[in-house]
Amino acid sequence: MKTVLISGGGIAGTALAALLSRRGFAPTVVERAPGLRGGGQAVDIRGVALEVVERLGVLERARAHRTRMRGMTVLDGEGREVYRSTESTISSGRLDSDDIELLRDDLVRILHERATEDAGTRFVFGDAVTALDQDEDGVRVSFAHAGPRRYDLVVGADGLHSAVRRLAFGPEERFARHLGTHLAIFSADNFLGLEDWQLWLRDGEAGYGVYPVRDNSELRIAFGFAGEPLPEERRAPESQKALVAERMAALHWETPRLLKALAEAPDLYCDSMTQIRMDRWSRGRVVLLGDAGYCASPLSGQGTSLALVGAHVLADALAEARSRSEGDHRAAFAAYEQRLRPFVELNQALATENPGGPAAEESVERAKNAISLDD
């Protein structure tokens, strides 16, 4: 077990590449996008995941990029203030916590810089896995553009709509559990003049959150609305924009200006809030990591931490198995699942504990620390 192909250059895949290269493996990361993906929401590194980034040597870099919110205001459907807090925000929890909230693209860049410090790590952008052919000695992988290559192992870290999962395990519909809502996130100039302060509005089954980033020069705008999963034909950006605008049109306050920003946004992310539930995360020499295998959805607030902790547990399991004379990947994958599954299940439960908002603080504290990296 030496060569490892990782499909997906997001948080999970990039963290795993950095962790594997330090353990003597030769990881290659293939990412469909032409480069590191920009945009996206603020994400959280919580509990045990903080220890992962510390072991990677990037904890201080992550802290330097953390958001600097002073608090938040919750508004009713007409834009009237109904609640204000200087102790916590909906996106990050308590402001006096050691947990780190930062933008997803900042974290990916930090992890990518760390991974490329090791000469054995290779990144390939603008390509994707299209076929997997396993045998007793390895996996022959076909790509959309490059010629086929063989690897000892393949890791699917390619997100909720994982191609590796589909190729190795079957259609997404077998494993997806829709949570009844959708999330649309995009960036815009700070036309509201917010200064380190979040605004959240909800009216019926729709609402949004708005918060400033990049030293208050930009906004991240997150729309949420109820509905069935998006059909494949509605996943094109312009179709998504039309759907989001339709669902949000009834909201008042600054909604017209926010929808104008949506129409002009170059970086819309829109998807259903869905969890992935699987009986096993490996098949032969293929294994799943992060959202591809056990997406908790953004409603849990723990997707990033699951990706980081999962990467560490998988890297440890592979290194431990290789240190034995047989180097059995099956033993590594079994150990990975045995250690991580209870942690995953506890954190997935956060997404459904409180349908009307974030899970209770004590539930989050318990879930985010429910594993030890050294067990």
Coordinates of C-alpha atoms in Angstrom, one line a residue:
M1 CA 0.0 0.0 0.0
K2 CA 2.0 2.9 -1.3
T3 CA 0.2 4.8 -4.1
V4 CA -3.1 6.3 -3.1
L5 CA -5.4 8.2 -5.4
I6 CA -7.7 10.7 -3.6
S7 CA -10.7 11.9 -5.6
G8 CA -11.6 15.4 -4.4
G9 CA -9.4 18.4 -3.5
G10 CA -11.6 19.8 -0.8
I11 CA -11.1 19.7 3.0
A12 CA -11.2 16.0 3.4
G13 CA -9.1 15.0 0.5
T14 CA -6.4 17.7 1.0
A15 CA -6.1 16.9 4.7
L16 CA -5.7 13.2 3.9
A17 CA -3.0 13.9 1.3
A18 CA -1.0 15.9 3.9
L19 CA -1.4 13.2 6.6
L20 CA -0.6 10.3 4.3
S21 CA 2.6 12.0 2.8
R22 CA 3.9 12.4 6.4
R23 CA 3.4 8.6 6.9
G24 CA 5.4 7.6 3.8
F25 CA 2.6 7.2 1.3
A26 CA 2.6 8.7 -2.2
P27 CA -0.8 10.4 -2.6
T28 CA -2.2 11.9 -5.8
V29 CA -5.2 14.2 -5.5
V30 CA -7.5 14.6 -8.6
E31 CA -9.9 17.5 -8.5
R32 CA -12.6 18.2 -11.1
A33 CA -12.3 22.0 -10.7
P34 CA -9.5 23.8 -12.6
G35 CA -8.0 25.0 -9.4
L36 CA -8.7 25.4 -5.7
R37 CA -12.4 26.2 -5.3
G38 CA -13.3 29.7 -4.1
G39 CA -16.4 30.9 -2.3
G40 CA -18.5 28.9 0.1
Q41 CA -19.6 29.4 3.6
A42 CA -17.8 29.9 6.9
V43 CA -17.0 26.5 8.4
D44 CA -16.0 25.4 11.9
I45 CA -13.1 23.4 13.3
R46 CA -14.3 22.1 16.6
G47 CA -13.2 19.9 19.4
V48 CA -11.0 17.0 18.4
A49 CA -10.6 18.5 14.9
L50 CA -8.5 21.3 16.4
E51 CA -6.0 18.6 17.4
V52 CA -5.9 17.4 13.8
V53 CA -4.9 20.8 12.4
E54 CA -2.4 21.2 15.3
R55 CA -0.7 17.9 14.3
L56 CA -0.7 19.1 10.7
G57 CA 1.2 22.2 11.9
V58 CA -1.5 24.7 10.6
L59 CA -3.4 25.5 13.8
E60 CA -2.0 29.1 14.0
R61 CA -2.5 29.7 10.3
A62 CA -6.2 28.7 10.8
R63 CA -6.5 30.9 13.8
A64 CA -5.1 33.9 11.9
H65 CA -7.9 33.5 9.3
R66 CA -10.8 33.1 11.8
T67 CA -13.9 35.2 11.5
R68 CA -14.1 38.1 14.0
M69 CA -17.8 38.4 14.7
R70 CA -19.0 40.6 17.6
G71 CA -22.5 39.1 17.6
M72 CA -25.7 38.7 15.7
T73 CA -29.3 40.0 15.3
V74 CA -32.3 37.8 14.5
L75 CA -35.1 39.5 12.5
D76 CA -38.7 38.7 11.9
G77 CA -40.1 38.6 8.3
E78 CA -40.5 42.4 8.2
G79 CA -36.9 43.0 9.3
R80 CA -37.7 43.9 12.9
E81 CA -35.2 42.8 15.5
V82 CA -36.5 40.0 17.8
Y83 CA -33.3 38.9 19.4
R84 CA -29.7 40.1 19.7
S85 CA -26.6 38.3 21.1
T86 CA -23.0 39.3 21.7
E87 CA -22.2 35.9 23.2
S88 CA -22.9 33.6 20.2
T89 CA -23.8 33.4 16.6
I90 CA -25.9 30.9 14.6
S91 CA -22.9 30.0 12.4
S92 CA -20.2 29.5 14.9
G93 CA -21.8 29.0 18.4
R94 CA -20.2 30.7 21.4
L95 CA -17.8 33.5 20.6
D96 CA -15.6 32.7 23.6
S97 CA -15.0 29.2 22.4
D98 CA -11.6 27.8 21.4
D99 CA -13.3 26.5 18.2
I100 CA -12.3 28.2 15.0
E101 CA -14.7 29.6 12.4
L102 CA -13.1 30.5 9.0
L103 CA -14.0 30.6 5.4
R104 CA -14.0 27.2 3.6
D105 CA -11.7 28.5 0.8
D106 CA -9.2 29.8 3.3
L107 CA -9.1 26.4 5.1
V108 CA -8.7 24.5 1.8
R109 CA -5.8 26.9 0.8
I110 CA -4.1 26.4 4.1
L111 CA -4.4 22.6 3.8
H112 CA -3.2 22.7 0.2
E113 CA -0.1 24.7 1.1
R114 CA 0.7 22.2 3.9
A115 CA 0.1 19.2 1.6
T116 CA 2.4 20.6 -1.1
E117 CA 5.2 21.1 1.3
D118 CA 5.9 17.4 0.9
A119 CA 7.5 16.4 -2.4
G120 CA 5.6 13.1 -2.5
T121 CA 2.2 14.7 -2.9
R122 CA 0.8 15.4 -6.4
F123 CA -2.3 17.5 -7.3
V124 CA -4.1 17.1 -10.6
F125 CA -6.7 19.8 -11.4
G126 CA -9.3 19.8 -14.1
D127 CA -9.9 16.0 -14.3
A128 CA -12.1 13.4 -12.7
V129 CA -12.5 9.7 -12.1
T130 CA -14.7 7.9 -14.6
A131 CA -14.2 4.2 -14.0
L132 CA -12.7 1.8 -11.4
D133 CA -11.5 -1.7 -12.2
Q134 CA -10.2 -3.6 -9.1
D135 CA -8.2 -6.7 -8.8
E136 CA -6.2 -8.4 -6.0
D137 CA -3.2 -6.1 -6.5
G138 CA -4.7 -2.7 -7.2
V139 CA -7.2 -0.5 -8.9
R140 CA -7.0 0.6 -12.6
V141 CA -8.5 4.1 -12.7
S142 CA -9.8 5.8 -15.8
F143 CA -10.1 9.6 -16.0
A144 CA -12.1 12.1 -18.1
H145 CA -8.9 13.4 -19.7
A146 CA -5.7 11.7 -18.6
G147 CA -4.9 8.1 -19.5
P148 CA -5.7 5.3 -17.1
R149 CA -3.3 4.5 -14.2
R150 CA -3.0 1.9 -11.5
Y151 CA -3.0 2.7 -7.7
D152 CA -2.8 0.5 -4.7
L153 CA -5.8 2.3 -3.1
V154 CA -8.5 4.8 -4.1
V155 CA -10.2 7.2 -1.7
G156 CA -13.4 8.9 -2.6
A157 CA -13.4 12.3 -0.9
D158 CA -15.5 13.9 -3.6
G159 CA -18.4 15.2 -1.6
L160 CA -22.1 14.6 -1.3
H161 CA -22.5 13.6 -5.0
S162 CA -19.4 11.4 -5.0
A163 CA -18.5 9.8 -8.3
V164 CA -16.3 7.3 -6.6
R165 CA -19.2 6.2 -4.3
R166 CA -21.4 5.8 -7.4
L167 CA -18.8 3.7 -9.2
A168 CA -17.9 1.5 -6.3
F169 CA -21.2 1.2 -4.4
G170 CA -24.1 2.2 -6.6
P171 CA -26.5 5.1 -7.2
E172 CA -26.7 8.0 -4.7
E173 CA -30.4 7.3 -4.0
R174 CA -29.5 4.2 -2.0
F175 CA -27.7 6.2 0.6
A176 CA -29.1 9.8 0.6
R177 CA -31.5 11.0 3.2
H178 CA -33.0 14.3 2.3
L179 CA -33.6 16.6 5.3
G180 CA -36.4 18.6 3.7
T181 CA -34.5 21.9 3.1
H182 CA -32.0 23.5 0.7
L183 CA -29.1 25.9 1.2
A184 CA -27.8 28.4 -1.3
I185 CA -24.6 30.4 -0.6
F186 CA -22.9 33.1 -2.6
S187 CA -20.7 36.1 -2.1
A188 CA -21.3 39.8 -2.7
D189 CA -19.9 43.2 -1.9
N190 CA -20.8 44.5 1.5
F191 CA -23.6 46.7 0.3
L192 CA -25.3 46.5 3.8
G193 CA -22.3 48.0 5.6
L194 CA -22.1 45.2 8.2
E195 CA -19.1 45.4 10.5
D196 CA -18.3 42.0 12.2
W197 CA -22.0 41.4 12.7
Q198 CA -24.4 38.7 11.5
L199 CA -28.1 39.2 10.5
W200 CA -30.5 36.3 10.4
L201 CA -34.1 36.5 9.1
R202 CA -36.7 33.8 8.9
D203 CA -40.4 33.8 7.9
G204 CA -42.2 30.5 7.5
E205 CA -40.2 27.9 5.6
A206 CA -37.7 30.3 4.1
G207 CA -35.0 32.6 5.5
Y208 CA -31.4 33.8 5.2
G209 CA -28.3 34.7 7.0
V210 CA -25.9 37.5 6.0
Y211 CA -22.4 38.1 7.5
P212 CA -19.3 40.1 6.5
V213 CA -16.0 38.5 5.6
R214 CA -12.5 39.6 4.4
D215 CA -12.2 42.5 6.8
N216 CA -15.9 43.5 6.2
S217 CA -15.2 44.1 2.5
E218 CA -17.5 41.2 1.3
L219 CA -20.7 39.4 2.4
R220 CA -21.5 35.8 2.5
I221 CA -25.3 35.4 1.9
A222 CA -27.0 32.1 2.8
F223 CA -30.5 31.4 1.7
G224 CA -32.5 28.5 3.1
F225 CA -35.8 27.1 2.0
A226 CA -37.9 23.9 2.3
G227 CA -38.5 21.6 -0.6
E228 CA -37.8 18.3 -2.3
P229 CA -34.4 17.4 -3.6
L230 CA -33.4 19.3 -6.8
P231 CA -33.7 17.2 -10.0
E232 CA -30.6 16.8 -12.0
E233 CA -31.8 19.2 -14.7
R234 CA -32.2 22.0 -12.1
R235 CA -28.6 21.9 -10.9
A236 CA -27.2 24.2 -13.6
P237 CA -26.3 27.6 -11.9
E238 CA -28.8 29.8 -13.8
S239 CA -31.6 27.3 -13.1
Q240 CA -30.6 27.2 -9.5
K241 CA -30.7 31.0 -9.3
A242 CA -34.2 31.2 -10.8
L243 CA -35.4 28.6 -8.3
V244 CA -33.8 30.3 -5.3
A245 CA -35.2 33.7 -6.3
E246 CA -38.7 32.2 -6.7
R247 CA -38.6 30.6 -3.2
M248 CA -37.3 33.8 -1.5
A249 CA -39.4 36.3 -3.3
A250 CA -42.1 36.5 -0.6
L251 CA -39.6 37.6 2.0
H252 CA -39.4 41.3 2.9
W253 CA -36.7 43.7 4.4
E254 CA -33.6 43.7 2.2
T255 CA -34.7 40.7 0.1
P256 CA -34.8 42.6 -3.2
R257 CA -31.2 43.8 -2.9
L258 CA -30.1 40.3 -1.8
L259 CA -31.8 38.7 -4.8
K260 CA -30.1 41.3 -7.1
A261 CA -26.8 40.2 -5.7
L262 CA -27.8 36.6 -6.3
A263 CA -28.4 37.3 -9.9
E264 CA -24.9 38.7 -10.3
A265 CA -23.1 36.2 -8.1
P266 CA -20.3 34.3 -9.8
D267 CA -19.9 31.6 -7.1
L268 CA -23.3 30.2 -6.2
Y269 CA -23.4 26.9 -4.3
C270 CA -26.9 25.4 -4.0
D271 CA -27.9 22.0 -2.9
S272 CA -30.3 20.0 -0.7
M273 CA -29.6 19.4 2.9
T274 CA -28.9 15.7 2.7
Q275 CA -27.1 13.1 4.8
I276 CA -25.3 10.0 3.5
R277 CA -26.0 6.8 5.5
M278 CA -24.1 3.7 4.5
D279 CA -23.6 0.2 6.1
R280 CA -19.9 0.3 5.1
W281 CA -17.5 2.8 3.7
S282 CA -15.2 0.5 1.8
R283 CA -15.4 -2.0 -1.0
G284 CA -12.2 -3.8 -1.9
R285 CA -9.5 -1.3 -2.4
V286 CA -11.8 1.7 -2.5
V287 CA -12.8 3.6 0.7
L288 CA -14.9 6.8 1.3
L289 CA -14.0 9.8 3.3
G290 CA -16.0 12.8 4.6
D291 CA -19.2 13.8 2.8
A292 CA -18.8 11.1 0.3
G293 CA -19.3 8.4 3.0
Y294 CA -21.0 10.1 5.9
C295 CA -22.2 13.6 5.0
A296 CA -23.9 15.1 8.1
S297 CA -25.1 18.2 6.1
P298 CA -24.4 21.8 7.0
L299 CA -27.3 21.7 9.5
S300 CA -25.0 19.7 11.8
G301 CA -22.3 22.3 11.9
Q302 CA -19.8 19.4 11.9
G303 CA -19.0 18.5 8.3
T304 CA -15.6 20.1 8.4
S305 CA -14.7 18.5 11.7
L306 CA -15.9 15.1 10.4
A307 CA -13.7 15.5 7.3
L308 CA -10.6 16.4 9.3
V309 CA -11.0 13.7 12.0
G310 CA -11.9 11.1 9.4
A311 CA -8.8 11.9 7.4
H312 CA -6.6 11.5 10.5
V313 CA -8.2 8.2 11.6
L314 CA -8.0 6.8 8.0
A315 CA -4.3 7.9 7.7
D316 CA -3.5 6.3 11.0
A317 CA -5.3 3.0 10.2
L318 CA -3.4 2.8 6.8
A319 CA -0.1 3.5 8.4
E320 CA -0.7 0.9 11.2
A321 CA -1.7 -1.8 8.7
R322 CA 1.3 -1.1 6.5
S323 CA 3.7 -1.4 9.4
R324 CA 2.6 -5.0 9.8
S325 CA 4.2 -7.5 7.4
E326 CA 1.0 -8.2 5.5
G327 CA 0.1 -4.6 5.0
D328 CA -3.6 -5.5 4.6
H329 CA -5.8 -2.7 3.5
R330 CA -8.8 -4.6 4.6
A331 CA -7.6 -4.5 8.2
A332 CA -7.0 -0.7 7.8
F333 CA -10.5 0.0 6.5
A334 CA -12.1 -2.1 9.2
A335 CA -10.2 -0.3 11.9
Y336 CA -11.1 3.1 10.3
E337 CA -14.8 2.3 10.4
Q338 CA -14.8 0.8 13.8
R339 CA -13.1 3.8 15.4
L340 CA -14.9 6.5 13.4
R341 CA -18.5 5.3 13.0
P342 CA -19.7 6.2 16.6
F343 CA -18.3 9.7 16.2
V344 CA -20.0 10.1 12.8
E345 CA -23.4 8.9 14.1
L346 CA -23.3 11.3 17.1
N347 CA -22.4 14.2 14.9
Q348 CA -25.0 13.4 12.2
A349 CA -27.7 13.4 14.9
L350 CA -27.0 17.1 15.5
A351 CA -28.6 18.0 12.2
T352 CA -32.0 16.6 13.2
E353 CA -32.0 17.3 17.0
N354 CA -33.7 20.7 16.6
P355 CA -35.5 21.2 13.3
G356 CA -36.0 24.9 14.1
G357 CA -32.3 25.8 14.6
P358 CA -28.9 24.7 15.9
A359 CA -28.6 21.7 18.2
A360 CA -28.3 22.3 21.9
E361 CA -24.9 23.6 23.1
E362 CA -24.4 20.5 25.4
S363 CA -25.1 18.2 22.5
V364 CA -22.5 19.9 20.3
E365 CA -19.9 19.8 23.1
R366 CA -20.5 16.1 23.6
A367 CA -20.4 15.2 19.9
K368 CA -17.3 17.3 18.9
N369 CA -15.1 15.6 21.5
A370 CA -16.5 12.1 21.2
I371 CA -13.3 10.5 19.9
S372 CA -9.6 10.4 20.8
L373 CA -7.0 10.5 18.1
D374 CA -4.7 8.2 20.0
D375 CA -7.1 5.3 20.7

